[in-house]
Amino acid sequence: MLIIAGLGNPGAKYAGNRHNIGFMALDAIHRKNPFSPWSKKFKAEISEGELAGDKVLLVKPQTFMNLSGESVGEAMRFYKLAPKDIVAIYDELDLLPGKARIKVGGGHGGHNGIKSLDAHCGKDYRRLRLGIGHPGAKELVTNHVLGDFAKADHTWLDPLLDELAVHADMLVRGEDSQLMNKLALATGSKPEEDKPAKKPAGQSHIRAARNHAQPKALPTSGPMADMLKKLFGNKGD
Protein backbone atom coordinates (compact mmCIF):
# COMPACT_ATOMS: atom_id res chain seq x y z
CA MET A 1 0.00 0.00 0.00
CA LEU A 2 1.16 3.52 -0.75
CA ILE A 3 0.16 6.76 0.95
CA ILE A 4 0.30 9.80 -1.32
CA ALA A 5 0.11 12.88 0.89
CA GLY A 6 -0.43 16.31 -0.61
CA LEU A 7 0.45 19.21 1.67
CA GLY A 8 -1.51 22.43 2.01
CA ASN A 9 -3.81 24.47 4.23
CA PRO A 10 -7.53 23.67 4.56
CA GLY A 11 -10.35 26.06 3.68
CA ALA A 12 -11.45 28.20 0.74
CA LYS A 13 -9.19 31.06 1.87
CA TYR A 14 -6.08 29.06 0.98
CA ALA A 15 -7.40 26.92 -1.88
CA GLY A 16 -5.63 28.82 -4.69
CA ASN A 17 -2.38 29.50 -2.81
CA ARG A 18 1.00 28.42 -4.19
CA HIS A 19 1.51 26.70 -0.82
CA ASN A 20 -1.44 24.44 -1.69
CA ILE A 21 -0.01 22.89 -4.84
CA GLY A 22 0.17 19.57 -2.96
CA PHE A 23 -3.61 19.63 -2.41
CA MET A 24 -4.08 20.58 -6.07
CA ALA A 25 -1.96 17.62 -7.17
CA LEU A 26 -4.05 15.19 -5.12
CA ASP A 27 -7.29 16.68 -6.43
CA ALA A 28 -6.00 16.12 -9.98
CA ILE A 29 -5.00 12.51 -9.22
CA HIS A 30 -8.44 11.96 -7.65
CA ARG A 31 -10.22 13.34 -10.75
CA LYS A 32 -8.24 11.34 -13.29
CA ASN A 33 -8.22 7.95 -11.52
CA PRO A 34 -10.76 5.61 -9.88
CA PHE A 35 -10.80 6.75 -6.25
CA SER A 36 -13.55 6.76 -3.66
CA PRO A 37 -15.26 10.03 -2.66
CA TRP A 38 -13.34 12.11 -0.14
CA SER A 39 -14.04 11.26 3.50
CA LYS A 40 -12.61 12.37 6.84
CA LYS A 41 -10.15 10.28 8.87
CA PHE A 42 -6.69 10.72 10.40
CA LYS A 43 -7.31 14.49 10.75
CA ALA A 44 -7.40 14.55 6.97
CA GLU A 45 -9.49 14.24 3.87
CA ILE A 46 -8.76 10.78 2.50
CA SER A 47 -9.68 8.74 -0.54
CA GLU A 48 -8.91 5.11 -1.34
CA GLY A 49 -8.18 3.72 -4.76
CA GLU A 50 -5.88 1.55 -6.82
CA LEU A 51 -2.99 2.40 -9.10
CA ALA A 52 -0.79 -0.07 -10.95
CA GLY A 53 -2.53 -2.91 -9.11
CA ASP A 54 -1.68 -1.59 -5.64
CA LYS A 55 -3.90 0.02 -3.02
CA VAL A 56 -3.30 3.77 -2.66
CA LEU A 57 -4.52 6.17 0.01
CA LEU A 58 -4.68 9.85 -0.88
CA VAL A 59 -4.25 12.05 2.20
CA LYS A 60 -4.83 15.81 2.45
CA PRO A 61 -4.04 16.79 6.07
CA GLN A 62 -6.55 19.23 7.55
CA THR A 63 -4.30 20.20 10.45
CA PHE A 64 -2.80 23.22 8.66
CA MET A 65 0.62 22.93 7.06
CA ASN A 66 2.78 23.12 10.18
CA LEU A 67 1.14 20.02 11.71
CA SER A 68 0.87 17.91 8.55
CA GLY A 69 2.93 15.11 10.09
CA GLU A 70 0.33 14.43 12.77
CA SER A 71 -2.15 13.37 10.11
CA VAL A 72 0.21 11.44 7.81
CA GLY A 73 1.93 9.75 10.76
CA GLU A 74 -1.43 8.58 12.14
CA ALA A 75 -2.36 7.01 8.79
CA MET A 76 1.07 5.41 8.46
CA ARG A 77 0.83 3.76 11.88
CA PHE A 78 -2.80 2.66 11.37
CA TYR A 79 -1.85 0.69 8.24
CA LYS A 80 1.47 -0.47 9.76
CA LEU A 81 3.44 1.15 6.98
CA ALA A 82 7.01 2.49 6.87
CA PRO A 83 8.33 5.85 5.61
CA LYS A 84 9.24 4.18 2.30
CA ASP A 85 5.50 3.68 1.72
CA ILE A 86 4.84 7.45 1.70
CA VAL A 87 5.10 9.99 -1.12
CA ALA A 88 4.74 13.62 -0.03
CA ILE A 89 3.87 16.21 -2.68
CA TYR A 90 4.53 19.85 -1.84
CA ASP A 91 5.66 23.27 -3.03
CA GLU A 92 9.33 24.13 -3.48
CA LEU A 93 10.59 27.73 -3.47
CA ASP A 94 14.02 26.79 -4.76
CA LEU A 95 12.75 25.27 -8.00
CA LEU A 96 11.63 27.36 -10.95
CA PRO A 97 7.87 27.35 -11.55
CA GLY A 98 6.83 24.11 -13.23
CA LYS A 99 10.00 22.20 -12.41
CA ALA A 100 9.65 18.96 -10.46
CA ARG A 101 12.10 16.85 -8.49
CA ILE A 102 11.71 13.62 -6.54
CA LYS A 103 14.04 11.99 -4.05
CA VAL A 104 14.09 9.85 -0.91
CA GLY A 105 14.95 11.61 2.34
CA GLY A 106 16.91 14.83 2.62
CA GLY A 107 16.51 18.07 4.52
CA HIS A 108 13.32 20.05 5.06
CA GLY A 109 14.69 23.21 3.37
CA GLY A 110 12.75 25.39 5.79
CA HIS A 111 9.40 23.88 4.74
CA ASN A 112 7.28 23.58 7.89
CA GLY A 113 5.08 20.83 6.50
CA ILE A 114 8.15 18.70 5.80
CA LYS A 115 9.59 19.47 9.23
CA SER A 116 6.39 18.04 10.70
CA LEU A 117 6.47 14.93 8.48
CA ASP A 118 10.09 14.31 9.44
CA ALA A 119 9.16 14.50 13.12
CA HIS A 120 6.15 12.17 12.90
CA CYS A 121 7.06 9.77 10.09
CA GLY A 122 10.86 9.64 9.94
CA LYS A 123 12.84 11.07 7.04
CA ASP A 124 13.13 8.24 4.53
CA TYR A 125 9.99 8.91 2.52
CA ARG A 126 9.82 10.04 -1.11
CA ARG A 127 9.48 13.77 -1.66
CA LEU A 128 7.97 15.09 -4.85
CA ARG A 129 8.75 18.81 -4.93
CA LEU A 130 6.84 21.02 -7.36
CA GLY A 131 8.52 24.34 -8.10
CA ILE A 132 6.72 27.59 -7.41
CA GLY A 133 9.76 29.86 -7.78
CA HIS A 134 11.30 32.27 -5.28
CA PRO A 135 10.12 35.91 -5.04
CA GLY A 136 13.74 37.07 -4.79
CA ALA A 137 13.87 38.35 -1.21
CA LYS A 138 13.33 36.62 2.12
CA GLU A 139 10.81 39.18 3.35
CA LEU A 140 8.58 38.47 0.33
CA VAL A 141 8.41 34.70 0.84
CA THR A 142 5.34 34.56 3.11
CA ASN A 143 3.19 36.66 0.78
CA HIS A 144 4.47 34.65 -2.18
CA VAL A 145 3.61 31.19 -0.85
CA LEU A 146 0.31 32.34 0.65
CA GLY A 147 -0.58 34.21 -2.51
CA ASP A 148 -2.73 32.68 -5.25
CA PHE A 149 -1.27 31.45 -8.52
CA ALA A 150 -1.58 34.12 -11.19
CA LYS A 151 -3.58 33.46 -14.36
CA ALA A 152 -0.34 33.28 -16.32
CA ASP A 153 0.89 30.48 -14.05
CA HIS A 154 -1.81 28.16 -15.34
CA THR A 155 0.08 27.82 -18.64
CA TRP A 156 2.49 25.50 -16.80
CA LEU A 157 0.48 24.58 -13.68
CA ASP A 158 -2.45 22.89 -15.43
CA PRO A 159 -0.31 20.72 -17.76
CA LEU A 160 1.96 19.79 -14.83
CA LEU A 161 -0.90 18.63 -12.62
CA ASP A 162 -2.71 16.87 -15.47
CA GLU A 163 0.39 14.95 -16.49
CA LEU A 164 1.13 13.99 -12.89
CA ALA A 165 -2.45 12.73 -12.48
CA VAL A 166 -2.43 10.71 -15.71
CA HIS A 167 0.87 9.05 -14.81
CA ALA A 168 0.38 8.71 -11.04
CA ASP A 169 0.77 4.93 -11.46
CA MET A 170 4.49 5.60 -12.05
CA LEU A 171 4.77 6.71 -8.41
CA VAL A 172 3.50 3.28 -7.38
CA ARG A 173 5.88 1.43 -9.69
CA GLY A 174 8.84 3.56 -8.59
CA GLU A 175 9.42 4.91 -12.11
CA ASP A 176 10.55 8.25 -10.75
CA SER A 177 12.98 9.33 -13.46
CA GLN A 178 10.50 8.47 -16.22
CA LEU A 179 7.82 10.50 -14.45
CA MET A 180 10.15 13.48 -14.12
CA ASN A 181 10.80 13.34 -17.88
CA LYS A 182 7.07 13.36 -18.61
CA LEU A 183 6.45 16.31 -16.28
CA ALA A 184 9.33 18.25 -17.83
CA LEU A 185 8.05 17.67 -21.35
CA ALA A 186 4.49 18.60 -20.33
CA THR A 187 5.66 22.01 -19.14
CA GLY A 188 7.85 22.64 -22.18
CA SER A 189 11.26 22.16 -20.58
CA LYS A 190 13.96 19.68 -21.47
CA PRO A 191 14.81 17.08 -18.79
CA GLU A 192 18.51 17.14 -19.66
CA GLU A 193 18.79 20.84 -18.81
CA ASP A 194 18.98 20.10 -15.10
CA LYS A 195 21.46 17.25 -15.19
CA PRO A 196 24.85 18.03 -13.61
CA ALA A 197 27.60 18.84 -16.06
CA LYS A 198 29.67 15.84 -17.06
CA LYS A 199 33.25 15.68 -15.89
CA PRO A 200 35.91 15.47 -18.61
CA ALA A 201 36.65 11.81 -19.26
CA GLY A 202 39.90 10.01 -20.08
CA GLN A 203 42.33 11.94 -17.89
CA SER A 204 43.49 11.41 -14.37
CA HIS A 205 43.63 14.45 -12.13
CA ILE A 206 47.44 14.25 -12.27
CA ARG A 207 47.51 14.23 -16.06
CA ALA A 208 44.94 17.01 -16.20
CA ALA A 209 47.09 19.09 -13.88
CA ARG A 210 50.13 18.45 -16.08
CA ASN A 211 48.21 19.40 -19.20
CA HIS A 212 47.11 22.67 -17.63
CA ALA A 213 50.55 23.55 -16.28
CA GLN A 214 52.08 26.51 -18.06
CA PRO A 215 55.43 25.60 -19.74
CA LYS A 216 58.38 27.55 -18.48
CA ALA A 217 60.31 29.60 -21.05
CA LEU A 218 63.78 28.23 -21.86
CA PRO A 219 66.73 30.55 -21.10
CA THR A 220 68.24 32.28 -24.13
CA SER A 221 71.48 33.42 -22.51
CA GLY A 222 73.81 32.43 -19.71
CA PRO A 223 75.50 29.10 -18.75
CA MET A 224 72.25 27.08 -19.01
CA ALA A 225 71.57 28.41 -22.51
CA ASP A 226 75.11 27.52 -23.58
CA MET A 227 74.74 23.97 -22.25
CA LEU A 228 71.40 23.49 -24.07
CA LYS A 229 72.96 24.73 -27.32
CA LYS A 230 75.73 22.10 -26.98
CA LEU A 231 73.17 19.33 -26.31
CA PHE A 232 70.53 20.20 -28.93
CA GLY A 233 72.16 22.69 -31.26
CA ASN A 234 70.70 26.00 -32.40
CA LYS A 235 67.27 26.21 -34.04
CA GLY A 236 67.57 25.79 -37.77
CA ASP A 237 70.68 23.53 -37.57
Coordinates of C-alpha atoms in Angstrom, one line a residue:
M1 CA 0.0 0.0 0.0
L2 CA 1.2 3.5 -0.8
I3 CA 0.2 6.8 0.9
I4 CA 0.3 9.8 -1.3
A5 CA 0.1 12.9 0.9
G6 CA -0.4 16.3 -0.6
L7 CA 0.5 19.2 1.7
G8 CA -1.5 22.4 2.0
N9 CA -3.8 24.5 4.2
P10 CA -7.5 23.7 4.6
G11 CA -10.4 26.1 3.7
A12 CA -11.4 28.2 0.7
K13 CA -9.2 31.1 1.9
Y14 CA -6.1 29.1 1.0
A15 CA -7.4 26.9 -1.9
G16 CA -5.6 28.8 -4.7
N17 CA -2.4 29.5 -2.8
R18 CA 1.0 28.4 -4.2
H19 CA 1.5 26.7 -0.8
N20 CA -1.4 24.4 -1.7
I21 CA 0.0 22.9 -4.8
G22 CA 0.2 19.6 -3.0
F23 CA -3.6 19.6 -2.4
M24 CA -4.1 20.6 -6.1
A25 CA -2.0 17.6 -7.2
L26 CA -4.1 15.2 -5.1
D27 CA -7.3 16.7 -6.4
A28 CA -6.0 16.1 -10.0
I29 CA -5.0 12.5 -9.2
H30 CA -8.4 12.0 -7.7
R31 CA -10.2 13.3 -10.7
K32 CA -8.2 11.3 -13.3
N33 CA -8.2 8.0 -11.5
P34 CA -10.8 5.6 -9.9
F35 CA -10.8 6.8 -6.2
S36 CA -13.6 6.8 -3.7
P37 CA -15.3 10.0 -2.7
W38 CA -13.3 12.1 -0.1
S39 CA -14.0 11.3 3.5
K40 CA -12.6 12.4 6.8
K41 CA -10.1 10.3 8.9
F42 CA -6.7 10.7 10.4
K43 CA -7.3 14.5 10.8
A44 CA -7.4 14.6 7.0
E45 CA -9.5 14.2 3.9
I46 CA -8.8 10.8 2.5
S47 CA -9.7 8.7 -0.5
E48 CA -8.9 5.1 -1.3
G49 CA -8.2 3.7 -4.8
E50 CA -5.9 1.5 -6.8
L51 CA -3.0 2.4 -9.1
A52 CA -0.8 -0.1 -11.0
G53 CA -2.5 -2.9 -9.1
D54 CA -1.7 -1.6 -5.6
K55 CA -3.9 0.0 -3.0
V56 CA -3.3 3.8 -2.7
L57 CA -4.5 6.2 0.0
L58 CA -4.7 9.9 -0.9
V59 CA -4.2 12.1 2.2
K60 CA -4.8 15.8 2.5
P61 CA -4.0 16.8 6.1
Q62 CA -6.6 19.2 7.5
T63 CA -4.3 20.2 10.5
F64 CA -2.8 23.2 8.7
M65 CA 0.6 22.9 7.1
N66 CA 2.8 23.1 10.2
L67 CA 1.1 20.0 11.7
S68 CA 0.9 17.9 8.5
G69 CA 2.9 15.1 10.1
E70 CA 0.3 14.4 12.8
S71 CA -2.1 13.4 10.1
V72 CA 0.2 11.4 7.8
G73 CA 1.9 9.7 10.8
E74 CA -1.4 8.6 12.1
A75 CA -2.4 7.0 8.8
M76 CA 1.1 5.4 8.5
R77 CA 0.8 3.8 11.9
F78 CA -2.8 2.7 11.4
Y79 CA -1.8 0.7 8.2
K80 CA 1.5 -0.5 9.8
L81 CA 3.4 1.1 7.0
A82 CA 7.0 2.5 6.9
P83 CA 8.3 5.8 5.6
K84 CA 9.2 4.2 2.3
D85 CA 5.5 3.7 1.7
I86 CA 4.8 7.4 1.7
V87 CA 5.1 10.0 -1.1
A88 CA 4.7 13.6 0.0
I89 CA 3.9 16.2 -2.7
Y90 CA 4.5 19.8 -1.8
D91 CA 5.7 23.3 -3.0
E92 CA 9.3 24.1 -3.5
L93 CA 10.6 27.7 -3.5
D94 CA 14.0 26.8 -4.8
L95 CA 12.8 25.3 -8.0
L96 CA 11.6 27.4 -11.0
P97 CA 7.9 27.3 -11.6
G98 CA 6.8 24.1 -13.2
K99 CA 10.0 22.2 -12.4
A100 CA 9.7 19.0 -10.5
R101 CA 12.1 16.8 -8.5
I102 CA 11.7 13.6 -6.5
K103 CA 14.0 12.0 -4.0
V104 CA 14.1 9.8 -0.9
G105 CA 14.9 11.6 2.3
G106 CA 16.9 14.8 2.6
G107 CA 16.5 18.1 4.5
H108 CA 13.3 20.0 5.1
G109 CA 14.7 23.2 3.4
G110 CA 12.7 25.4 5.8
H111 CA 9.4 23.9 4.7
N112 CA 7.3 23.6 7.9
G113 CA 5.1 20.8 6.5
I114 CA 8.1 18.7 5.8
K115 CA 9.6 19.5 9.2
S116 CA 6.4 18.0 10.7
L117 CA 6.5 14.9 8.5
D118 CA 10.1 14.3 9.4
A119 CA 9.2 14.5 13.1
H120 CA 6.2 12.2 12.9
C121 CA 7.1 9.8 10.1
G122 CA 10.9 9.6 9.9
K123 CA 12.8 11.1 7.0
D124 CA 13.1 8.2 4.5
Y125 CA 10.0 8.9 2.5
R126 CA 9.8 10.0 -1.1
R127 CA 9.5 13.8 -1.7
L128 CA 8.0 15.1 -4.9
R129 CA 8.7 18.8 -4.9
L130 CA 6.8 21.0 -7.4
G131 CA 8.5 24.3 -8.1
I132 CA 6.7 27.6 -7.4
G133 CA 9.8 29.9 -7.8
H134 CA 11.3 32.3 -5.3
P135 CA 10.1 35.9 -5.0
G136 CA 13.7 37.1 -4.8
A137 CA 13.9 38.3 -1.2
K138 CA 13.3 36.6 2.1
E139 CA 10.8 39.2 3.4
L140 CA 8.6 38.5 0.3
V141 CA 8.4 34.7 0.8
T142 CA 5.3 34.6 3.1
N143 CA 3.2 36.7 0.8
H144 CA 4.5 34.6 -2.2
V145 CA 3.6 31.2 -0.8
L146 CA 0.3 32.3 0.6
G147 CA -0.6 34.2 -2.5
D148 CA -2.7 32.7 -5.2
F149 CA -1.3 31.4 -8.5
A150 CA -1.6 34.1 -11.2
K151 CA -3.6 33.5 -14.4
A152 CA -0.3 33.3 -16.3
D153 CA 0.9 30.5 -14.0
H154 CA -1.8 28.2 -15.3
T155 CA 0.1 27.8 -18.6
W156 CA 2.5 25.5 -16.8
L157 CA 0.5 24.6 -13.7
D158 CA -2.4 22.9 -15.4
P159 CA -0.3 20.7 -17.8
L160 CA 2.0 19.8 -14.8
L161 CA -0.9 18.6 -12.6
D162 CA -2.7 16.9 -15.5
E163 CA 0.4 15.0 -16.5
L164 CA 1.1 14.0 -12.9
A165 CA -2.4 12.7 -12.5
V166 CA -2.4 10.7 -15.7
H167 CA 0.9 9.1 -14.8
A168 CA 0.4 8.7 -11.0
D169 CA 0.8 4.9 -11.5
M170 CA 4.5 5.6 -12.0
L171 CA 4.8 6.7 -8.4
V172 CA 3.5 3.3 -7.4
R173 CA 5.9 1.4 -9.7
G174 CA 8.8 3.6 -8.6
E175 CA 9.4 4.9 -12.1
D176 CA 10.5 8.2 -10.7
S177 CA 13.0 9.3 -13.5
Q178 CA 10.5 8.5 -16.2
L179 CA 7.8 10.5 -14.5
M180 CA 10.2 13.5 -14.1
N181 CA 10.8 13.3 -17.9
K182 CA 7.1 13.4 -18.6
L183 CA 6.5 16.3 -16.3
A184 CA 9.3 18.2 -17.8
L185 CA 8.0 17.7 -21.4
A186 CA 4.5 18.6 -20.3
T187 CA 5.7 22.0 -19.1
G188 CA 7.8 22.6 -22.2
S189 CA 11.3 22.2 -20.6
K190 CA 14.0 19.7 -21.5
P191 CA 14.8 17.1 -18.8
E192 CA 18.5 17.1 -19.7
E193 CA 18.8 20.8 -18.8
D194 CA 19.0 20.1 -15.1
K195 CA 21.5 17.2 -15.2
P196 CA 24.8 18.0 -13.6
A197 CA 27.6 18.8 -16.1
K198 CA 29.7 15.8 -17.1
K199 CA 33.3 15.7 -15.9
P200 CA 35.9 15.5 -18.6
A201 CA 36.7 11.8 -19.3
G202 CA 39.9 10.0 -20.1
Q203 CA 42.3 11.9 -17.9
S204 CA 43.5 11.4 -14.4
H205 CA 43.6 14.4 -12.1
I206 CA 47.4 14.3 -12.3
R207 CA 47.5 14.2 -16.1
A208 CA 44.9 17.0 -16.2
A209 CA 47.1 19.1 -13.9
R210 CA 50.1 18.5 -16.1
N211 CA 48.2 19.4 -19.2
H212 CA 47.1 22.7 -17.6
A213 CA 50.5 23.6 -16.3
Q214 CA 52.1 26.5 -18.1
P215 CA 55.4 25.6 -19.7
K216 CA 58.4 27.6 -18.5
A217 CA 60.3 29.6 -21.1
L218 CA 63.8 28.2 -21.9
P219 CA 66.7 30.6 -21.1
T220 CA 68.2 32.3 -24.1
S221 CA 71.5 33.4 -22.5
G222 CA 73.8 32.4 -19.7
P223 CA 75.5 29.1 -18.7
M224 CA 72.3 27.1 -19.0
A225 CA 71.6 28.4 -22.5
D226 CA 75.1 27.5 -23.6
M227 CA 74.7 24.0 -22.3
L228 CA 71.4 23.5 -24.1
K229 CA 73.0 24.7 -27.3
K230 CA 75.7 22.1 -27.0
L231 CA 73.2 19.3 -26.3
F232 CA 70.5 20.2 -28.9
G233 CA 72.2 22.7 -31.3
N234 CA 70.7 26.0 -32.4
K235 CA 67.3 26.2 -34.0
G236 CA 67.6 25.8 -37.8
D237 CA 70.7 23.5 -37.6

